[in-house]
């Protein structure tokens, strides 16, 4: 099965269910642009999205994988296999970054609550070196202000990371993205390496930075 066939079947089934692209995207916690890409055959859903997608469309996973109308007679040996998954997605199972972002947000909330409740008052938020290995604070802020601000910043960074991930870390300009995707497919090992690097760049820079700062504030005050 290729992406074009899957996209045409997805669009037909979605319309038959009376769903817009935005409705389906909201159920799957993705953007409507992601659904549009699937339906145009530009990309395929992540392996973790297949089962929720089948449920949203009222299909079995087997029907979705084989692009089969549930009203049709079932095919023999139609249950999806691991080979079907790998052939369809053309990539190995990847980290569930949605769960990672949820865990990082929970960690940031926990640290923010800890900081406000157990470190009330003024906190040192900036230090400078004295040249002898010691540091002196020269900037302060109320904990009830700094921790909510950091939490809001974490929410912004995580949402930014989610948006970049859902667009495949590059923007699409009309139908020209099909040409771009086909070109990148020729360099798939390099593309996967770049995506791997970007995933971990966003993990450390947009995910861990704020919780680390919150932890540092708690420890140094």
Short mmCIF file of C-alpha atoms in Angstrom, two decimals, residues 115 119-127 137-150 217 221:
data_model
loop_
_atom_site.label_atom_id
_atom_site.label_comp_id
_atom_site.label_asym_id
_atom_site.label_seq_id
_atom_site.Cartn_x
_atom_site.Cartn_y
_atom_site.Cartn_z
CA UNK A 115 9.32 26.59 44.59
CA UNK A 119 10.67 28.99 48.93
CA UNK A 120 8.36 31.96 49.48
CA UNK A 121 9.68 35.49 49.32
CA UNK A 122 12.59 36.86 47.31
CA UNK A 123 14.88 34.50 45.38
CA UNK A 124 18.25 35.18 43.82
CA UNK A 125 17.90 34.76 40.07
CA UNK A 126 21.28 36.00 38.87
CA UNK A 127 24.81 35.48 40.16
CA UNK A 137 23.80 37.17 43.83
CA UNK A 138 23.06 40.50 42.19
CA UNK A 139 19.49 39.92 40.92
CA UNK A 140 16.36 38.98 42.85
CA UNK A 141 12.70 38.27 42.11
CA UNK A 142 9.66 37.16 44.09
CA UNK A 143 9.21 33.39 43.91
CA UNK A 144 5.47 33.82 43.32
CA UNK A 145 6.39 35.63 40.08
CA UNK A 146 9.43 33.77 38.80
CA UNK A 147 8.05 30.21 39.02
CA UNK A 148 4.72 30.91 37.23
CA UNK A 149 6.70 32.80 34.56
CA UNK A 150 9.01 29.83 34.10
CA UNK A 217 16.64 28.15 41.65
CA UNK A 221 18.13 29.46 47.43
#
